[in-house]
Coordinates of C-alpha atoms in Angstrom, one line a residue:
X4 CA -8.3 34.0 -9.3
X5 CA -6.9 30.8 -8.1
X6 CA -5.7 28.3 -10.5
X7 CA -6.5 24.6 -10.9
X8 CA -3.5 23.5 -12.6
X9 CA -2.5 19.9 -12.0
X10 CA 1.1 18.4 -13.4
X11 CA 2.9 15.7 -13.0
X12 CA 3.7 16.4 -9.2
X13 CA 0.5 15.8 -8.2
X14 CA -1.9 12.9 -10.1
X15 CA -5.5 12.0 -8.4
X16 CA -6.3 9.2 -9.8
X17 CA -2.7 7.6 -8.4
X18 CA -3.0 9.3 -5.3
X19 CA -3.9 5.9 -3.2
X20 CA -1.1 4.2 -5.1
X21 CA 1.2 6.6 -3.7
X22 CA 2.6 6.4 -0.4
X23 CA 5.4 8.2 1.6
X24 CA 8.2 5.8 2.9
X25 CA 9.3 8.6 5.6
X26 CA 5.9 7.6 7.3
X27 CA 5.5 3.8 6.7
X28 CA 9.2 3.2 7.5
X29 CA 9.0 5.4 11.0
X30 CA 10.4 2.3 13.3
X31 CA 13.1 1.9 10.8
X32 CA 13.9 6.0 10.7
X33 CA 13.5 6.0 14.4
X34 CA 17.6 5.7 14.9
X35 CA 18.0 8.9 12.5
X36 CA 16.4 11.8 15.3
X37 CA 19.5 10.8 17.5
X38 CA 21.8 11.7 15.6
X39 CA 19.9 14.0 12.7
X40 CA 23.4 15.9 12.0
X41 CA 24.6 12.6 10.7
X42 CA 21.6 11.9 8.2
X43 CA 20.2 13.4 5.0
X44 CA 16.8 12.3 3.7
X45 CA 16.2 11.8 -0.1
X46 CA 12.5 12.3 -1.5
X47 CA 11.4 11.8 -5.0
X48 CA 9.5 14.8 -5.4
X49 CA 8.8 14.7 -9.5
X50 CA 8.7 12.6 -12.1
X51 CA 7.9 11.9 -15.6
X52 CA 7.5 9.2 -18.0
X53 CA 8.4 5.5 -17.1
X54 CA 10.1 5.1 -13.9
X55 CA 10.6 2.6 -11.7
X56 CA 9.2 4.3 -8.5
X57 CA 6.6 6.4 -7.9
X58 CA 6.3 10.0 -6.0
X59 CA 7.3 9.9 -2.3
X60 CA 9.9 7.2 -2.5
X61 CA 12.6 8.1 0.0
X62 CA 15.8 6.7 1.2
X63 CA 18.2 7.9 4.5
X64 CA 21.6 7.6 3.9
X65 CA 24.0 8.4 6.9
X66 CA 27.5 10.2 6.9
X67 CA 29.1 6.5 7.3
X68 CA 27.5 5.4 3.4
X69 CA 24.4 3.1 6.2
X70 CA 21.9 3.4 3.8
X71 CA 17.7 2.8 4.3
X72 CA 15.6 1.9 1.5
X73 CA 16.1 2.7 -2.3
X74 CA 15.1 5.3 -4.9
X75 CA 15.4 3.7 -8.1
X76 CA 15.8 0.4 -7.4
X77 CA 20.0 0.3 -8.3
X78 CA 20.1 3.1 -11.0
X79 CA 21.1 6.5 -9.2
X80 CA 21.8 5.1 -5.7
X81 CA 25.5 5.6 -5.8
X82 CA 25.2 9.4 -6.9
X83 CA 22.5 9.7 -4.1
X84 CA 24.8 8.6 -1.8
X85 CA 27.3 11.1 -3.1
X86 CA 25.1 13.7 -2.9
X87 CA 23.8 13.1 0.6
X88 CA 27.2 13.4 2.0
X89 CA 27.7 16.6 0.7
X90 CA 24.6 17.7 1.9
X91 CA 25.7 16.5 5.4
X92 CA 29.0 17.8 5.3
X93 CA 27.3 21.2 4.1
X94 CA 24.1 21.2 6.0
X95 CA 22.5 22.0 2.8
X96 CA 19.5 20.8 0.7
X97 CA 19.8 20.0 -2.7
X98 CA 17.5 18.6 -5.5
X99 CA 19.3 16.1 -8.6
X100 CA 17.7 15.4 -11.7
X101 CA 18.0 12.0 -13.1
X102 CA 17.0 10.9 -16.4
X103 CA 17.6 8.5 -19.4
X104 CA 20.3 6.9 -19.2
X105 CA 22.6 4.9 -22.1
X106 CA 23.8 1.5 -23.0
X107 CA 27.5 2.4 -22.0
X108 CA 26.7 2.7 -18.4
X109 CA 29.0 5.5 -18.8
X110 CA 26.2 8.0 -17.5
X111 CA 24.1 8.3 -14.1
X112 CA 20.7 8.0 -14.9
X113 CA 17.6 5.6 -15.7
X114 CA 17.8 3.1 -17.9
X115 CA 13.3 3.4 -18.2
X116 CA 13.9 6.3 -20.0
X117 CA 11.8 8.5 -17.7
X118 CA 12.6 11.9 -15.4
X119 CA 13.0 12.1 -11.8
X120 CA 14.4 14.6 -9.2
X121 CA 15.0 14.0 -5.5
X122 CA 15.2 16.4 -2.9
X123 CA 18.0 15.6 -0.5
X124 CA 17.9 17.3 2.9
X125 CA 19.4 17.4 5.9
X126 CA 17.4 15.8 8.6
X127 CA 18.1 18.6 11.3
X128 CA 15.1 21.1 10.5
X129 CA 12.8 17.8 10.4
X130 CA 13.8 15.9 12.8
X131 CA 11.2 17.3 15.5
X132 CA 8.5 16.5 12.9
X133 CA 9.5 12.8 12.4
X134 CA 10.4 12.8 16.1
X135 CA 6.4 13.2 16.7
X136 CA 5.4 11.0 14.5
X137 CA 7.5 8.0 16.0
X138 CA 5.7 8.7 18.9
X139 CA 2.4 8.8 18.4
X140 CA 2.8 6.2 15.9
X141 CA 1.7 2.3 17.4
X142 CA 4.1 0.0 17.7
X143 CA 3.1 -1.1 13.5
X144 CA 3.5 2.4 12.2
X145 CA 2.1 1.6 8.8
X146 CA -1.9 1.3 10.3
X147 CA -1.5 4.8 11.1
X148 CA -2.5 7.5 8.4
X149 CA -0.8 10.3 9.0
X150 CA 0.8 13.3 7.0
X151 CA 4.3 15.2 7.0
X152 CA 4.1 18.4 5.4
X153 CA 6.9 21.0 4.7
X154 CA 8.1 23.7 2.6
X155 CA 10.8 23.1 0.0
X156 CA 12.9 26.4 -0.4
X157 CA 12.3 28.3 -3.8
X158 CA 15.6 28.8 -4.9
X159 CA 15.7 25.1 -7.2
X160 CA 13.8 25.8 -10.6
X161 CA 10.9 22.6 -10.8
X162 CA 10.5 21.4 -13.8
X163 CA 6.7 20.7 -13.1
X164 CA 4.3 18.9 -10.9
X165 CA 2.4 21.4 -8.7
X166 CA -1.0 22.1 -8.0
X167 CA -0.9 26.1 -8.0
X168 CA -3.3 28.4 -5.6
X169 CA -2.9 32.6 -4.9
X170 CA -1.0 33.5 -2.0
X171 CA -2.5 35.1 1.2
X172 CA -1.5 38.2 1.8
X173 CA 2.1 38.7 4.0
X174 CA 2.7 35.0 3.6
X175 CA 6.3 35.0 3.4
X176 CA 7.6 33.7 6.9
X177 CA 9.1 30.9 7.1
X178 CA 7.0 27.5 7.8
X179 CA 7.7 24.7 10.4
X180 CA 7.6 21.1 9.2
X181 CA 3.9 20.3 9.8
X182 CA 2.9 16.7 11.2
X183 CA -0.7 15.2 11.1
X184 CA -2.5 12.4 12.9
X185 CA -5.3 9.9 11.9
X186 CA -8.3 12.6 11.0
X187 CA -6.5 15.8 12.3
X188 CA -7.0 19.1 10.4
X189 CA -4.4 21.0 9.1
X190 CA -3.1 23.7 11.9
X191 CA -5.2 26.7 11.7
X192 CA -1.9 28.8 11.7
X193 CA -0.6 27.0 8.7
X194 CA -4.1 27.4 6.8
X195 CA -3.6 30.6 7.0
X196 CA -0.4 31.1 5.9
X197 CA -0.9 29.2 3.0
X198 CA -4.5 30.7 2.2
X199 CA -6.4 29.2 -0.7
X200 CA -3.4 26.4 -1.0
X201 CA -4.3 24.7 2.1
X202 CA -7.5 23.0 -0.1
X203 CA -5.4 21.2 -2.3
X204 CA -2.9 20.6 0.5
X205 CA -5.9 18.9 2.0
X206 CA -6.9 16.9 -0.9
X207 CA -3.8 15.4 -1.1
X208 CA -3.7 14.1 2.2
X209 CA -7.2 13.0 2.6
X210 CA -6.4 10.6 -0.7
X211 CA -3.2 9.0 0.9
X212 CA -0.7 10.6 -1.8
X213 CA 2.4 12.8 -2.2
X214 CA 2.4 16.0 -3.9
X215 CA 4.2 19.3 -4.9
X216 CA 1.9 22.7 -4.0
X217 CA 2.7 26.0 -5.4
X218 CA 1.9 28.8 -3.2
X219 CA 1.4 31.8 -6.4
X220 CA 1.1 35.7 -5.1
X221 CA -1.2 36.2 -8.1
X222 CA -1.2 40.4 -7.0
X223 CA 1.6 40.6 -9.3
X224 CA 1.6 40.3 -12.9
X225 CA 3.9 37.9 -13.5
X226 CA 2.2 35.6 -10.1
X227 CA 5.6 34.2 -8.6
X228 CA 5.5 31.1 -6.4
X229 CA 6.1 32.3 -3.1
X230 CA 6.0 29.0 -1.0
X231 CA 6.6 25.5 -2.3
X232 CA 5.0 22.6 -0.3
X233 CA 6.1 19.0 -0.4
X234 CA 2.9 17.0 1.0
X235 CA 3.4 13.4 1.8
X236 CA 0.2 11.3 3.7
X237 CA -0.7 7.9 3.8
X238 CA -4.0 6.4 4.6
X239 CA -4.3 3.1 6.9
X240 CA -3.1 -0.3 5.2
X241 CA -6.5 -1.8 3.5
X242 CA -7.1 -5.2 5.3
X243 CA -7.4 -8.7 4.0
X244 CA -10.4 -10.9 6.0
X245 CA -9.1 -14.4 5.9
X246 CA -11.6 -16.9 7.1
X247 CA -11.2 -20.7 7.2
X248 CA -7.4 -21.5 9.4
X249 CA -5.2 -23.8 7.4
X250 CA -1.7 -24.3 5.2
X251 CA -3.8 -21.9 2.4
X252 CA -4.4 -19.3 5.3
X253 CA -1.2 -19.4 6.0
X254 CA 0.6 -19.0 2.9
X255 CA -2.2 -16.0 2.4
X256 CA -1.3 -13.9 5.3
X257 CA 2.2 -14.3 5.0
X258 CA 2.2 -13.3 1.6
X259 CA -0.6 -10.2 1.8
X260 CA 1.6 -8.8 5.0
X261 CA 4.3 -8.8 2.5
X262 CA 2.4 -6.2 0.0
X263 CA 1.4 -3.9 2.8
X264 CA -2.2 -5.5 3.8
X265 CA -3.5 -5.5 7.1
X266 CA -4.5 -8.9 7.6
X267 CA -6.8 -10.8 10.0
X268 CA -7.5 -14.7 10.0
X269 CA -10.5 -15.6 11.9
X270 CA -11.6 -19.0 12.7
X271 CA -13.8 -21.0 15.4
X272 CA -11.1 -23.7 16.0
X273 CA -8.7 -22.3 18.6
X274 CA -6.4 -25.3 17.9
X275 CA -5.9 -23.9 13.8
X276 CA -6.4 -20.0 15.0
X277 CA -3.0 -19.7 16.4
X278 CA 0.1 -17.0 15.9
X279 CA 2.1 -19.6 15.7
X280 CA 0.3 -21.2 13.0
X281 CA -0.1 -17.6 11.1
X282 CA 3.1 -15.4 11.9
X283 CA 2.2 -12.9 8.9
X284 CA -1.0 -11.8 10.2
X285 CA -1.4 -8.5 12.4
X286 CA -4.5 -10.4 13.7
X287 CA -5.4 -13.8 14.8
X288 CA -9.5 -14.1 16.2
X289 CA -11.1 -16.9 17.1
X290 CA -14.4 -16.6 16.5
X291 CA -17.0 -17.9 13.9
X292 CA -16.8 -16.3 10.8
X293 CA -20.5 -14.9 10.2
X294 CA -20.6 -13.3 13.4
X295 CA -17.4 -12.1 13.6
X296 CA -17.5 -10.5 10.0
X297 CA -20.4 -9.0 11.4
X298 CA -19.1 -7.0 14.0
X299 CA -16.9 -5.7 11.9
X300 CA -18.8 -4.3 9.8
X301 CA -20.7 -2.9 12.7
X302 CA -17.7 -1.2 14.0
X303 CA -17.1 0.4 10.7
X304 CA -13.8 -1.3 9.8
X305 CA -15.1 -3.1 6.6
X306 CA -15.0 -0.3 3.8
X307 CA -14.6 -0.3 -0.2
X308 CA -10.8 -1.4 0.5
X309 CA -11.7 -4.3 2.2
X310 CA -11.1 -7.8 0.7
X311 CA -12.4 -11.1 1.9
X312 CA -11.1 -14.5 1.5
X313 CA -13.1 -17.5 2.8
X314 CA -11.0 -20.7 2.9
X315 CA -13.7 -22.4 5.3
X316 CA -15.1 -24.8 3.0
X317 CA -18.2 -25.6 5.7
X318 CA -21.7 -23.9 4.6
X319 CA -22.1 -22.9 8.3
X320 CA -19.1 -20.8 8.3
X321 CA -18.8 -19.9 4.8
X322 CA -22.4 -18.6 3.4
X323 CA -23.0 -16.2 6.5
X324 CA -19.8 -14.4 5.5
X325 CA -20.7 -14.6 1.7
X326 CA -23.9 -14.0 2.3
X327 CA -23.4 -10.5 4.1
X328 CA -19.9 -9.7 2.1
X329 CA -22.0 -10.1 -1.7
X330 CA -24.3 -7.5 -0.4
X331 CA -21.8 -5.0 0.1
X332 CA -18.9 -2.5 -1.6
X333 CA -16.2 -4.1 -0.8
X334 CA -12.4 -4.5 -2.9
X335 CA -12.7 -8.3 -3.2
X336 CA -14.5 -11.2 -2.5
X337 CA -13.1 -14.5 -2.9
X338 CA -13.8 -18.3 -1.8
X339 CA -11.5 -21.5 -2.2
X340 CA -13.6 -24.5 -3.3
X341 CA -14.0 -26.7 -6.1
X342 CA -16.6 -25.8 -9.2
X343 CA -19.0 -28.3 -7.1
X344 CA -18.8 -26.4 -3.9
X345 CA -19.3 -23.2 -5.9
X346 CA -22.8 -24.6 -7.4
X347 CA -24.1 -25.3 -4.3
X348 CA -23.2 -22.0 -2.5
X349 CA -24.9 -20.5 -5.8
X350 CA -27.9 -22.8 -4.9
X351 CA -27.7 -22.0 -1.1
X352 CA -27.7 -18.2 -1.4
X353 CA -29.2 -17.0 -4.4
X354 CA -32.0 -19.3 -3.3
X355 CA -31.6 -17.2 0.1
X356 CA -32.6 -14.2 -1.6
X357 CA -28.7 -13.0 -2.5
X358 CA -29.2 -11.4 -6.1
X359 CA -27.4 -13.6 -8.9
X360 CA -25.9 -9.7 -9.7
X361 CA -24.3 -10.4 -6.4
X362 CA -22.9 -14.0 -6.8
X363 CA -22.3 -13.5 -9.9
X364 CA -19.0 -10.9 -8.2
X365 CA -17.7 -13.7 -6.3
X366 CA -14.1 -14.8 -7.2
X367 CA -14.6 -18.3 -7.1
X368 CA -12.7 -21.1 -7.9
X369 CA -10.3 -18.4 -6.1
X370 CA -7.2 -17.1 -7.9
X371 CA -5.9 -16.6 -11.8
X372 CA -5.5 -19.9 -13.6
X373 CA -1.5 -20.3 -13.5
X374 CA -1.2 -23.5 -12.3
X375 CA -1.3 -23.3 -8.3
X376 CA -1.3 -26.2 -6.4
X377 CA 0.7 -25.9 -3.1
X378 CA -0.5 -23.4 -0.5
X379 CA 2.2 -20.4 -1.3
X380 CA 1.5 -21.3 -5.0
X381 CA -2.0 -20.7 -4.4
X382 CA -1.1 -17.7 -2.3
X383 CA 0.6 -16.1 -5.0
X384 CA -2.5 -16.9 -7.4
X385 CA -5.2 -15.2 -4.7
X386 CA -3.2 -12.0 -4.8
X387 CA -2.3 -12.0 -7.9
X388 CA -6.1 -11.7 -8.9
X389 CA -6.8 -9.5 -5.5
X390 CA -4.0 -7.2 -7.4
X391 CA -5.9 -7.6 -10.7
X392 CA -9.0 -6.8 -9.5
X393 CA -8.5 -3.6 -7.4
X394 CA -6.1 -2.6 -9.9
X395 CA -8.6 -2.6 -13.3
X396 CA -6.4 -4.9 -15.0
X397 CA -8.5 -8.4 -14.2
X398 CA -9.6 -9.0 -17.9
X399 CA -6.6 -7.4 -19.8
X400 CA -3.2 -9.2 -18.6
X401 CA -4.4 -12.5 -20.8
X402 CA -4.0 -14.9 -17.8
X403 CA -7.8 -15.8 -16.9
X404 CA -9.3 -15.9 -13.5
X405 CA -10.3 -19.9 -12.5
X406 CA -14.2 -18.6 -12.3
X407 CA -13.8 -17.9 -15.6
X408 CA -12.3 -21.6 -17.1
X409 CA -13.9 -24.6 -17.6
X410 CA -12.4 -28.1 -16.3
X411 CA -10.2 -29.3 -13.4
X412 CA -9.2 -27.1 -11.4
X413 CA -5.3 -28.8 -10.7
X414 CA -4.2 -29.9 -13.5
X415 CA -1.2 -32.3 -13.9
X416 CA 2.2 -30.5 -15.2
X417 CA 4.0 -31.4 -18.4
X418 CA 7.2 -31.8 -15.5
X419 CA 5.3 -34.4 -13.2
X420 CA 7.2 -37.5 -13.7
X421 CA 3.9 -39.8 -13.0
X422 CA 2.1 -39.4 -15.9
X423 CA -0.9 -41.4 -14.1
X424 CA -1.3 -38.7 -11.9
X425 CA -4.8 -37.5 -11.7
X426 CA -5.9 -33.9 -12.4
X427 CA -5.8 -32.8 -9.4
X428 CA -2.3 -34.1 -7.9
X429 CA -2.9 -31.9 -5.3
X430 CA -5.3 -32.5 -3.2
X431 CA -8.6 -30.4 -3.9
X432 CA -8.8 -27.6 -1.7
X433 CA -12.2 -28.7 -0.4
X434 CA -10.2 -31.7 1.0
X435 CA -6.9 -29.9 1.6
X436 CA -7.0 -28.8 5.2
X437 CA -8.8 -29.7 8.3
X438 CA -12.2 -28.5 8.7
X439 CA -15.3 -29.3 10.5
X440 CA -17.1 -32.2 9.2
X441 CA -20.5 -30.2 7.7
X442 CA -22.9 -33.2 9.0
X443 CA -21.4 -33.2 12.2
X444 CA -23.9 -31.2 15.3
X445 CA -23.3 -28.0 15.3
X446 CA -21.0 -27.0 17.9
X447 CA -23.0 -24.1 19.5
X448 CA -21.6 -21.1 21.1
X449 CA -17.8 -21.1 21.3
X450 CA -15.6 -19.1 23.9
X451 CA -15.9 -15.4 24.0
X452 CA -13.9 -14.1 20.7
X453 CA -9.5 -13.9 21.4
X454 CA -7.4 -11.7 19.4
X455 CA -4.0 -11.6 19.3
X456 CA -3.3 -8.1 17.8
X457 CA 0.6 -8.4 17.7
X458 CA 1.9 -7.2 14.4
X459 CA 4.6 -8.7 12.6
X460 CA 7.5 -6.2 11.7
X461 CA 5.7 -4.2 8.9
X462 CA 7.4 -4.4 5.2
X463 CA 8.9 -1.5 3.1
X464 CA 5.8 -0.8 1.1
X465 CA 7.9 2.2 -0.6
X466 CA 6.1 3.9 -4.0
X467 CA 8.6 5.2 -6.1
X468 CA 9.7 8.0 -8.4
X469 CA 11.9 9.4 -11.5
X470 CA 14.3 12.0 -12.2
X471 CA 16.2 14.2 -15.6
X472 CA 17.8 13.6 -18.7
X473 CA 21.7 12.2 -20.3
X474 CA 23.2 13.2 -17.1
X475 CA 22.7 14.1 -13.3
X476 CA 22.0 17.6 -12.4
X477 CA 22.6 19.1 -9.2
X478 CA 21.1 22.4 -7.6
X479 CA 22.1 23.8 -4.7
X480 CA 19.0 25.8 -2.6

């Protein structure tokens, strides 16, 4: 009977917070398949308690010390490194344990006081694997879901963190490192090798995360794991729809790109629409807003991930998108304005027929209350709540949103050396950046919609993991 079992390896409800850095970092790991011999891979594959990253954190280190990304953020690095070029010099795989480290900083460990182990590997036996995925990824890698799956060999004791499933019968050869693209299956000659396992193996991917499968022979009393997967997937960036092109837009993109969001700014004014003007986004449309949103959602690339911004500040532009985005299931939903402008879009589309349910979800004034006032302040205050939001934690980290306060919206600072200033020392966002004047004729059709699809260089949006306690331990496989 097969066994449900779920540890720390393995956690659904963090699965989409997990990612695997092998596969959003392929155009930095591109240089490793020349020379594999001359690289190791380290993968957090377990971890427990606090720690600083999550599951599926990796770093390359090369036989020279060249290092690429980070496991702990500082703690164990050095006795990675260490590690790695033994493993190079030996051709070997190896898994250290990291855990709580002391005050004395006479220990290797975590100073969180959590667990983690990483599997370090030589690259060789996966180097064909990554090798494929470099080339079918696009040129950004990290809009590609995709999923690297191989076998960790059974001779390191885990301390945890695998889902369990029986064994198929004669299941013992050895497995190839197994690659997926965007939607593919899993091989049907790896399905069957892993039986019953290849559900869970599924699971995992089809959720974005990284996790640890036990392949059990439960024929045998005592059910020994026979196979040991290491699944890492990742699911397509979730986009950020920025309408309205200005300094605020700006700031916006630059700074979602940063935490790993697709991002596409959309306005009607091909002079503010511009790459140059918006070097963080992956897109740049010109287009009016309402009909563009539109055909995105038409196309199917608007989904429960998706967030929305609207920085138009013009009732032509602004409502059409509101009006369609309020009726939907979407991440976020967010419009800059002042308390004024939000009454009348209230007016203008609950009297429309929107539910007041639906308006009522609309982040606007946009942001948490901390104070922004200059376009990468208020950047940092959109995402912040975007963050809060999508991450449960929108009523409980004691800063309020602005939809939820009372008064002006920019107040002066206690450091402003006018005091005369007025509340809003910053101009008010509905006067902030150039827009089309609302009484003005409409402008009727515009040119035929232009992207510009060329993605900046994607960041290392790495999830982390932990590793064992007092003291590094080392196994040898």
């Amino acid at each position: 009977m097969a066994s449900s079992r779920s540890n720390l390896g393995y956690l659904p409800g963090a699965a989409e917070r997990t990612g695997s850095p092998v596969l959003d970092r392929l155009n930095a790991y591109s240089s490793t398949v020349e020379s594999p011999d001359r690289w190791v891979v380290a993968t957090v594959i377990a971890v427990s308690g606090s720690v600083p990253r999550p599951i599926g954190t990796s770093m390359a280190v090369r036989d020279d010390t060249l290092t690429i990304g980070s496991i702990s953020g500082g703690c164990v690095e050095s006795a990675i490194v260490d590690a790695a070029l033994t493993a190079i010099t030996d051709q070997r795989s190896m898994i250290c344990e990291f855990g709580f480290s002391d005050e004395s900083g006479l220990s290797v460990g975590l100073m969180c006081g959590g667990d983690i182990s990483v599997l370090i590997e030589p690259l060789t036996p996966l180097a064909e694997a990554v090798a494929r995925l470099i080339d079918s990824a696009r040129d950004d890698a990290a809009d590609d879901a995709g999923a690297l799956i191989r076998e960790i060999p059974l001779d390191v004791a885990m301390r945890g963190g695998e889902l369990v499933a029986p064994a198929p019968p004669d299941s013992r050869a050895p497995l190839s490192p197994v690659t997926l693209g965007p939607g593919e299956p899993l091989p049907q000659t790896f399905a069957e090798a892993v039986g019953t396992a290849a559900a869970p193996v599924a699971e995992i991917v089809r959720r974005g995360g990284c996790g640890i499968v036990a392949v059990r022979d439960e024929t045998r009393p005592d059910c020994p794991t026979v196979r040991r997967l290491f699944v890492e997937s990742r699911r397509p960036r979730a986009r950020v729809l920025i309408y309205g092109a200005n300094d605020f837009s700006t700031a916006i993109a630059q700074a979602a790109s940063l935490l790993g969001l697709h991002v596409t700014v959309c306005d009607a004014r091909p002079v503010f629409a511009t790459r140059a003007r918006h070097p963080g986004a992956h897109e740049v449309v010109v287009d009016r807003p309402g009909e563009h949103f539109a055909r995105e959602c038409a196309a199917g690339r608007v989904d429960s991930r998706t967030a929305v911004i609207v920085l138009t500040h013009d009732p032509r532009f602004d409502l059409p998108v509101l009006d369609r985005a309020l009726r939907m299931d979407l991440a976020y939903v967010g419009a800059m304005g002042s308390r004024t402008t939000h009454e009348r879009r209230a007016q203008e589309l609950v009297h429309g027929g929107l539910p007041q349910a639906a308006f009522d979800a609309l982040h606007s004034p946009i942001g948490l209350d901390i104070g922004a006032r200059t376009p990468q302040e208020v950047a940092v205050a959109v995402l912040a709540e975007l963050i809060a939001v999508t991450t449960g934690r929108a009523t409980s980290a004691g800063i309020p949103e602005l939809r939820h306060t009372t008064g002006p919206i920019h107040r002066s600072r206690a450091s402003d050396s006018d005091s005369a200033a007025p509340d809003h020392a910053t101009p008010d966002p509905d006067d902030a950046a150039p827009s089309p004047d609302p009484t003005a004729p409409d402008p009727g059709p515009t040119a035929p919609p232009r992207e510009e699809s060329a993605a900046p260089p994607h960041p290392l949006h790495r999830l982390g993991t932990a590793l064992t306690r007092g003291e590094a331990m080392i196994s040898w496989i």
